[in-house]
CSV table of C-alpha atoms in Angstrom, one decimal:
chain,number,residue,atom,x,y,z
A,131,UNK,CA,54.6,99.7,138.7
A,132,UNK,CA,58.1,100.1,140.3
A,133,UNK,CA,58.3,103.4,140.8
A,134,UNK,CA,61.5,105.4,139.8
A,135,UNK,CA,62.7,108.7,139.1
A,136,UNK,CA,61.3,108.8,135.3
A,137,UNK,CA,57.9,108.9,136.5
A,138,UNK,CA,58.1,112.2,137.7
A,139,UNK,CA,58.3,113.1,133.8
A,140,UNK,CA,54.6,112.3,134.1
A,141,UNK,CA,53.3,115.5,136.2
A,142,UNK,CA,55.7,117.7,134.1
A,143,UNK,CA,54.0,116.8,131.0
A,144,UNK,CA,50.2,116.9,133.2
A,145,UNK,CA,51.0,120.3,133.6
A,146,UNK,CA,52.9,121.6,129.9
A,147,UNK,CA,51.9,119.0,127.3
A,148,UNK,CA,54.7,121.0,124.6
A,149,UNK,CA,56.9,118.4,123.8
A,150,UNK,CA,59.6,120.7,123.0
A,151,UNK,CA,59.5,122.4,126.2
A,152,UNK,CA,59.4,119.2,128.0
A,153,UNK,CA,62.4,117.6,125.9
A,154,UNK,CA,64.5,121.0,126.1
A,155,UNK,CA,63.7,120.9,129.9
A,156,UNK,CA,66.1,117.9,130.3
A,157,UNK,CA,68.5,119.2,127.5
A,158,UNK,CA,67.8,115.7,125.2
A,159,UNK,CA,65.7,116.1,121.5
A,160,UNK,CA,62.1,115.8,121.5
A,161,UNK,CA,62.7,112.3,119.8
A,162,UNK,CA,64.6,110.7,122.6
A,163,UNK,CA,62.1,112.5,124.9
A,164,UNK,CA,59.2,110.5,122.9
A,165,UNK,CA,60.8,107.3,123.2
A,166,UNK,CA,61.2,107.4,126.9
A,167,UNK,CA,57.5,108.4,127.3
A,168,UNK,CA,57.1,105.7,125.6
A,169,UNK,CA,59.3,103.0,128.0
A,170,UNK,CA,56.9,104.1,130.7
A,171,UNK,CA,53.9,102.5,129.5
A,172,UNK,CA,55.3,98.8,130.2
A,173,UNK,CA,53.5,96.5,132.3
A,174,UNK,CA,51.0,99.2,132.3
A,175,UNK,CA,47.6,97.9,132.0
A,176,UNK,CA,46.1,101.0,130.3
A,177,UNK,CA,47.8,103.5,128.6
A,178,UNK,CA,49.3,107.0,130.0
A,179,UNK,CA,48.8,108.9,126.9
A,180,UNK,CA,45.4,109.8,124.8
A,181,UNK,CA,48.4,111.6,122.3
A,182,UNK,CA,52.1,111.2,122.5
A,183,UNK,CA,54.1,112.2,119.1
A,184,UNK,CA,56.8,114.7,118.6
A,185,UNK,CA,54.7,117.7,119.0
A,186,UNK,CA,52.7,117.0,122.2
A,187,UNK,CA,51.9,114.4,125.1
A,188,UNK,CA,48.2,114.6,126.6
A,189,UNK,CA,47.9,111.7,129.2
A,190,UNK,CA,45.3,109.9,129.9
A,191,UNK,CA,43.0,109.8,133.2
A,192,UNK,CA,45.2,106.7,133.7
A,193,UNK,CA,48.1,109.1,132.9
A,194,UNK,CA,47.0,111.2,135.4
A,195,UNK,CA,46.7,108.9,138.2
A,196,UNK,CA,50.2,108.2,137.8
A,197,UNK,CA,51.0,111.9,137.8
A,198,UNK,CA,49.5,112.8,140.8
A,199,UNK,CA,50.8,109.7,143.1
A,200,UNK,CA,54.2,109.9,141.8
A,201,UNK,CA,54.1,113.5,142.1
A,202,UNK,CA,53.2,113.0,146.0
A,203,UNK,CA,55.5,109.9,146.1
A,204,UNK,CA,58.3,112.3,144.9
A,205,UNK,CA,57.4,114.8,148.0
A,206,UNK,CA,58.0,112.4,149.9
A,207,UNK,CA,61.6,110.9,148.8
A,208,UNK,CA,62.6,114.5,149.1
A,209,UNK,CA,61.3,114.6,152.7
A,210,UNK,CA,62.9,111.5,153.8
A,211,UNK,CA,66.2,112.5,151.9
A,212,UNK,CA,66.5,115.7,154.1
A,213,UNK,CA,65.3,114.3,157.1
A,214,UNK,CA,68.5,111.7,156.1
A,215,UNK,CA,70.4,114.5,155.9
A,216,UNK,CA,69.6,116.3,158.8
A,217,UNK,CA,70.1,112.9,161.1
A,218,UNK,CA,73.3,112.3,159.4
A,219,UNK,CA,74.4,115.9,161.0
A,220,UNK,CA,72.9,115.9,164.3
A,221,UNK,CA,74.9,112.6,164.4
A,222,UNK,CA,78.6,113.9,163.0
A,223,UNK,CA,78.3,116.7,165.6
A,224,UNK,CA,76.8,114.6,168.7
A,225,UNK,CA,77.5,111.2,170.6
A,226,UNK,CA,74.3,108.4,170.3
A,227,UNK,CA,73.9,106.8,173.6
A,228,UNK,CA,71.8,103.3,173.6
A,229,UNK,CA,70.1,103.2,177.0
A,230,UNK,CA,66.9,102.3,178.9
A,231,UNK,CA,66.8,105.8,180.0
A,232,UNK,CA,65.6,108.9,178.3
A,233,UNK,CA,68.1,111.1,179.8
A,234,UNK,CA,71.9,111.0,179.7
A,235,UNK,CA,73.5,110.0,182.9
A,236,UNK,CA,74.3,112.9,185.5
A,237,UNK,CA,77.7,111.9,186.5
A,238,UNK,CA,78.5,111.0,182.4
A,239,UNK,CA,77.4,114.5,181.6
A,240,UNK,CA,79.0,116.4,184.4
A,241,UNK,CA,82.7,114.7,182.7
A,242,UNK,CA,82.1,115.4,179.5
A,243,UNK,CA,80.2,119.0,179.4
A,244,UNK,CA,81.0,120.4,176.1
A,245,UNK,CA,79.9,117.0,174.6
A,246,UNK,CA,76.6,116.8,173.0
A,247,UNK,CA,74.6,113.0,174.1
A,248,UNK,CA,71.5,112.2,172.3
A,249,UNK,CA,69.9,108.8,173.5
A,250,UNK,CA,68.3,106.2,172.0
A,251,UNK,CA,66.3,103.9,173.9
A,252,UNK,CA,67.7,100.4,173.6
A,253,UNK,CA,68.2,97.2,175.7
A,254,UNK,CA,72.1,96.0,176.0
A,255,UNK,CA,70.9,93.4,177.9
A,256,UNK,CA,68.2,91.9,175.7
A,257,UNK,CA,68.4,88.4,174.3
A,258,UNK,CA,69.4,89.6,170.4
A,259,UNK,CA,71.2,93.1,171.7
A,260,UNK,CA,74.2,90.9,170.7
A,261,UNK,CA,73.9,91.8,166.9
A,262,UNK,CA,73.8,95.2,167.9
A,263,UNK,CA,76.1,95.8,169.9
A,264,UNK,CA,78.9,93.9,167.8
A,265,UNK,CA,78.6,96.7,165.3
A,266,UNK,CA,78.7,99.4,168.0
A,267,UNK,CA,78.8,103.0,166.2
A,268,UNK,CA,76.6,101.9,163.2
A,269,UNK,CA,73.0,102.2,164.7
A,270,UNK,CA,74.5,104.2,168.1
A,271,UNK,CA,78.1,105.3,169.2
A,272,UNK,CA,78.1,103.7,173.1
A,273,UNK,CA,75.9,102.0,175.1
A,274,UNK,CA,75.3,102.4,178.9
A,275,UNK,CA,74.9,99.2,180.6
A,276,UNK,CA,75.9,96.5,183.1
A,277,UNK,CA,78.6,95.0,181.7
A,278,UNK,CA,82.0,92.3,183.1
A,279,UNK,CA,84.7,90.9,180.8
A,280,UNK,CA,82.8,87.9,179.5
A,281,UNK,CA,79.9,90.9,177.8
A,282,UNK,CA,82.5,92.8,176.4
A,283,UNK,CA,84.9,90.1,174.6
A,284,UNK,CA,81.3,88.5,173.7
A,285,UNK,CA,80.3,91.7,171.9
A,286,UNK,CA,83.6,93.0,171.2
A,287,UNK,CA,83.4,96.1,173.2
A,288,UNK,CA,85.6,98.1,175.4
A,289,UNK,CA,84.2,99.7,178.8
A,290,UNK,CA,84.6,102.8,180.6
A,291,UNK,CA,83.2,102.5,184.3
A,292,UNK,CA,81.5,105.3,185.7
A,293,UNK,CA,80.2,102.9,188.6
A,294,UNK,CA,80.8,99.6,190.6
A,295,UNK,CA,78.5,99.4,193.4
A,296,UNK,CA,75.1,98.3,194.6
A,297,UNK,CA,72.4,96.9,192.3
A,298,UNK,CA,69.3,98.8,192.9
A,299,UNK,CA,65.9,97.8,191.5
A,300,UNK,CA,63.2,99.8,189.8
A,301,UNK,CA,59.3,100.1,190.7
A,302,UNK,CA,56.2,101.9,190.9
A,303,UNK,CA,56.1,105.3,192.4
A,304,UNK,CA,52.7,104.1,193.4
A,305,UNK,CA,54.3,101.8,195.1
A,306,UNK,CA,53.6,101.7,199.3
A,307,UNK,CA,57.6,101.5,199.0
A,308,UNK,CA,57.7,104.5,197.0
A,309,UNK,CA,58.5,106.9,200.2
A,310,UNK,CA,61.5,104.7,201.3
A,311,UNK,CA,65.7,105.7,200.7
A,312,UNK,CA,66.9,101.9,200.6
A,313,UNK,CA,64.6,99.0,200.2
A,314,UNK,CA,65.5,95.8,202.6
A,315,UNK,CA,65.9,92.7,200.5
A,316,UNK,CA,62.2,91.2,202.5
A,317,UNK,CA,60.8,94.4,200.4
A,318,UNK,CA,60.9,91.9,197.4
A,319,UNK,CA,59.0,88.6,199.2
A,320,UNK,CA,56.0,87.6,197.7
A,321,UNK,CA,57.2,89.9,194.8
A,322,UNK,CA,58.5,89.1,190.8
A,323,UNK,CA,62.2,90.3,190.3
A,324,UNK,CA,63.0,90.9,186.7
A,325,UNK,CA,66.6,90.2,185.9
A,326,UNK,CA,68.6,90.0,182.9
A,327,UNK,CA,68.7,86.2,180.8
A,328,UNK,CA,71.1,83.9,182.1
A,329,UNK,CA,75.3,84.4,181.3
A,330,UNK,CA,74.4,88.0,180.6
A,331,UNK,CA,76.7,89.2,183.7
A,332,UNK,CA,78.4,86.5,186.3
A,333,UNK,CA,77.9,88.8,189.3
A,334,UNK,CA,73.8,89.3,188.5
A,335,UNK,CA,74.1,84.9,188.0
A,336,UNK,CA,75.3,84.9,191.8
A,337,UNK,CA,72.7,86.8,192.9
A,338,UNK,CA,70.0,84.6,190.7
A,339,UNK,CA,71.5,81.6,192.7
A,340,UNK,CA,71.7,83.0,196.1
A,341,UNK,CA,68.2,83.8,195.8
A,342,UNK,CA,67.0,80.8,194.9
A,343,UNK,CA,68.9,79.5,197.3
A,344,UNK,CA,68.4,81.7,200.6
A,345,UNK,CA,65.3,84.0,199.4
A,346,UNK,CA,62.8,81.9,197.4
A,347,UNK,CA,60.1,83.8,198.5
A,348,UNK,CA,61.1,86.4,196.1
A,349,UNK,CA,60.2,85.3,192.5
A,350,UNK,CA,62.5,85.5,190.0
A,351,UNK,CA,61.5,86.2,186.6
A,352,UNK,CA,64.1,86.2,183.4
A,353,UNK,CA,63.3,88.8,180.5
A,354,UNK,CA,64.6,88.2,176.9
A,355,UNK,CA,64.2,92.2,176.4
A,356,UNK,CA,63.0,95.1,178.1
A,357,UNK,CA,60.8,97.4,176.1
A,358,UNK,CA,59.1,100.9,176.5
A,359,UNK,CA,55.9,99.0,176.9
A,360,UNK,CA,57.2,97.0,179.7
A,361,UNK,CA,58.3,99.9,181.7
A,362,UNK,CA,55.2,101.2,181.2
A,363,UNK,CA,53.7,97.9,182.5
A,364,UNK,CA,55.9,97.4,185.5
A,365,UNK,CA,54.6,101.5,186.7
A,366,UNK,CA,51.4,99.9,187.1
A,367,UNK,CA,52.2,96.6,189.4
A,368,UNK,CA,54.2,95.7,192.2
A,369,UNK,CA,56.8,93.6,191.4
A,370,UNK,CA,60.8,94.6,190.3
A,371,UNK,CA,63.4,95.2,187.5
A,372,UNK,CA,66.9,95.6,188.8
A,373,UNK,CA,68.7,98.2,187.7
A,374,UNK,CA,71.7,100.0,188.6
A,375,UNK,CA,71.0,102.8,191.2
A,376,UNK,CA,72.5,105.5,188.7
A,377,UNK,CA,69.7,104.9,186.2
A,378,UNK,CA,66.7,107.7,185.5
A,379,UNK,CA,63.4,105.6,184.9
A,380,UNK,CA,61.1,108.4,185.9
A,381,UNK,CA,60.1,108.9,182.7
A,382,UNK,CA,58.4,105.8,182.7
A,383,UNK,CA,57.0,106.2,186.3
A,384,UNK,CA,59.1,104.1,188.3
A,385,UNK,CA,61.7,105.1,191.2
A,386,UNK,CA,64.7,103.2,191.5
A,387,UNK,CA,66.3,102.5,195.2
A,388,UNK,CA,69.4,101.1,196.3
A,389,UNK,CA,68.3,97.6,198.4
A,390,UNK,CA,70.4,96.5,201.4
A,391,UNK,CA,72.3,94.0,200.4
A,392,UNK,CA,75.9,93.7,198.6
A,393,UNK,CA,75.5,92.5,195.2
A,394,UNK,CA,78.1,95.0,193.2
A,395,UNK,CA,77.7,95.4,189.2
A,396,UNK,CA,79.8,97.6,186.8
A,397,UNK,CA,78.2,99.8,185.1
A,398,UNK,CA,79.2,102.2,182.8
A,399,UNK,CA,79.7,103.6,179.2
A,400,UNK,CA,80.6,100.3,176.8
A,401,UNK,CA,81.3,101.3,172.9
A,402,UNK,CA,83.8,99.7,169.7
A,403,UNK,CA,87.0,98.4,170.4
A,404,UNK,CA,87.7,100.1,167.1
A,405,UNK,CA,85.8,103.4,167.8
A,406,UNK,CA,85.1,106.5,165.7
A,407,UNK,CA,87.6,109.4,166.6
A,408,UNK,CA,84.4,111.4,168.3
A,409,UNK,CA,84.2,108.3,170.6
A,410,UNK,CA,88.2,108.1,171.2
A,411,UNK,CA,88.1,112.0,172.0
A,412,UNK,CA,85.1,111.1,174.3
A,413,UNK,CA,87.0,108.7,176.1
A,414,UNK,CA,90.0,110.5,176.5
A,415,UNK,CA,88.1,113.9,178.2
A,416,UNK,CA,86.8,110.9,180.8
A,417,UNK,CA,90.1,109.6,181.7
A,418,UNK,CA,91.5,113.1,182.8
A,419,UNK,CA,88.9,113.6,185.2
């Protein structure tokens, strides 16, 4: 059984079997009320009703059954519908930020202050982001990320930069480097670094070579997506993600520290190069600071 709307006609006649109540209820004649009953029963293997005529409907324990799961299935359309609603408001009135951190970024929040951020946690860098991101201000409004010109004609974004400095990377707070202010790139020997797929950013692809190249005692490791559980992973070794410096993983156990070396990535606010008016007010309020 498909379930639809009509179904729900099952639990009002459970609980008032007068036809004429039930017909007048939804303003048609007992008749037409009768035949629909009626349409239910298809591709029904036993039948709803012990009685259904022009005077009364009585449903069967097979009737019943119906009644009561469409009657809970109904509940919870209804439940969905408002929680529908009550995203689709939070969302007119507030600014979706996809992001590997939980929090909104300090130096993005202390710019815009009467704007309200919620975040979603999300991977720009990720192997498939691209079908995301493309349609940027459909699932989310922005996205904060590394980013260079090649990422944003590829995705079709535009980019506001709130930072263009030193990559950091992110680890353990159980880490013995845990106590330190700025790592030194030997921090990293005989350690994984997790870095973003290859063409994501030309500047991280530098890096990637000049490691290989002068630092191969640092093992570098490509992910095709970071994920809650990953983070979650990484708190528990000793190896790397880089990240930009600005970023809040703490959340997820990890510190992130600035490492002595001078490998600069932009980093900042990317969204639609057609964006919603909330985003093109957002923007504005940053370029006036």
């Amino acid at each position: 059984m498909l379930y639809n709307q009509s179904y729900n006609l099952l639990a009002q006649a459970r609980d008032n079997p007068d036809m004429n109540a039930l017909a007048s209820s939804h303003n048609v004649s007992k008749e037409t009320m009768r035949r629909h009953l009626e349409s239910l029963n298809e591709g029904i293997p036993s039948s709803l009703y012990v009685r259904l005529d022009n005077e009364r409907v009585e449903l069967s324990e097979t009737g019943k059954v119906y009644a009561n799961a469409c009657e809970k299935i109904n509940r919870l359309v209804i439940d969905a519908e408002l929680k529908a609603e009550k995203f689709k408001r939070e969302r007119e009135g507030s600014i979706s930020v996809a992001s590997l951190c939980r929090s909104v970024d300090r130096k993005l929040k202390s710019l815009a202050q009467e704007t309200r951020f919620r975040m979603r946690f999300f991977d720009p860098s990720g192997v498939n982001a691209t079908s995301s991101l493309k349609v940027c201000g459909r699932d989310f409004d922005a996205a904060m990320t590394f980013y260079d010109d090649s990422f944003l004609k590829r995705n079709r974004l535009k980019a506001f930069e709130l930072y263009n400095d030193n990559i950091a990377v992110a680890f353990s707070k159980n880490s013995d480097n845990a106590g330190k202010k700025k790592l030194d790139i030997e921090d990293l020997y005989e350690k994984k670094l997790f870095v973003p797929h290859e063409k994501f950013n030309r500047r991280i692809d530098v890096l990637v070579g000049d490691f290989r190249d002068f630092h191969s005692r640092i093992e570098i490791v490509h992910y095709d997506v970071i994920t809650m559980t990953f983070l979650e992973e990484l708190s528990s070794c000793e190896d790397f993600l880089l990240v930009s410096q600005h970023m809040d993983l703490s959340s997820f156990g990890l510190n992130v520290l600035p490492v002595d070396w001078n490998y600069k990535v932009q980093y900042g606010l990317v969204y639609s190069q057609k964006p919603e008016s909330k985003v093109e007010d957002l923007i504005r309020i940053l370029e006036k600071q």
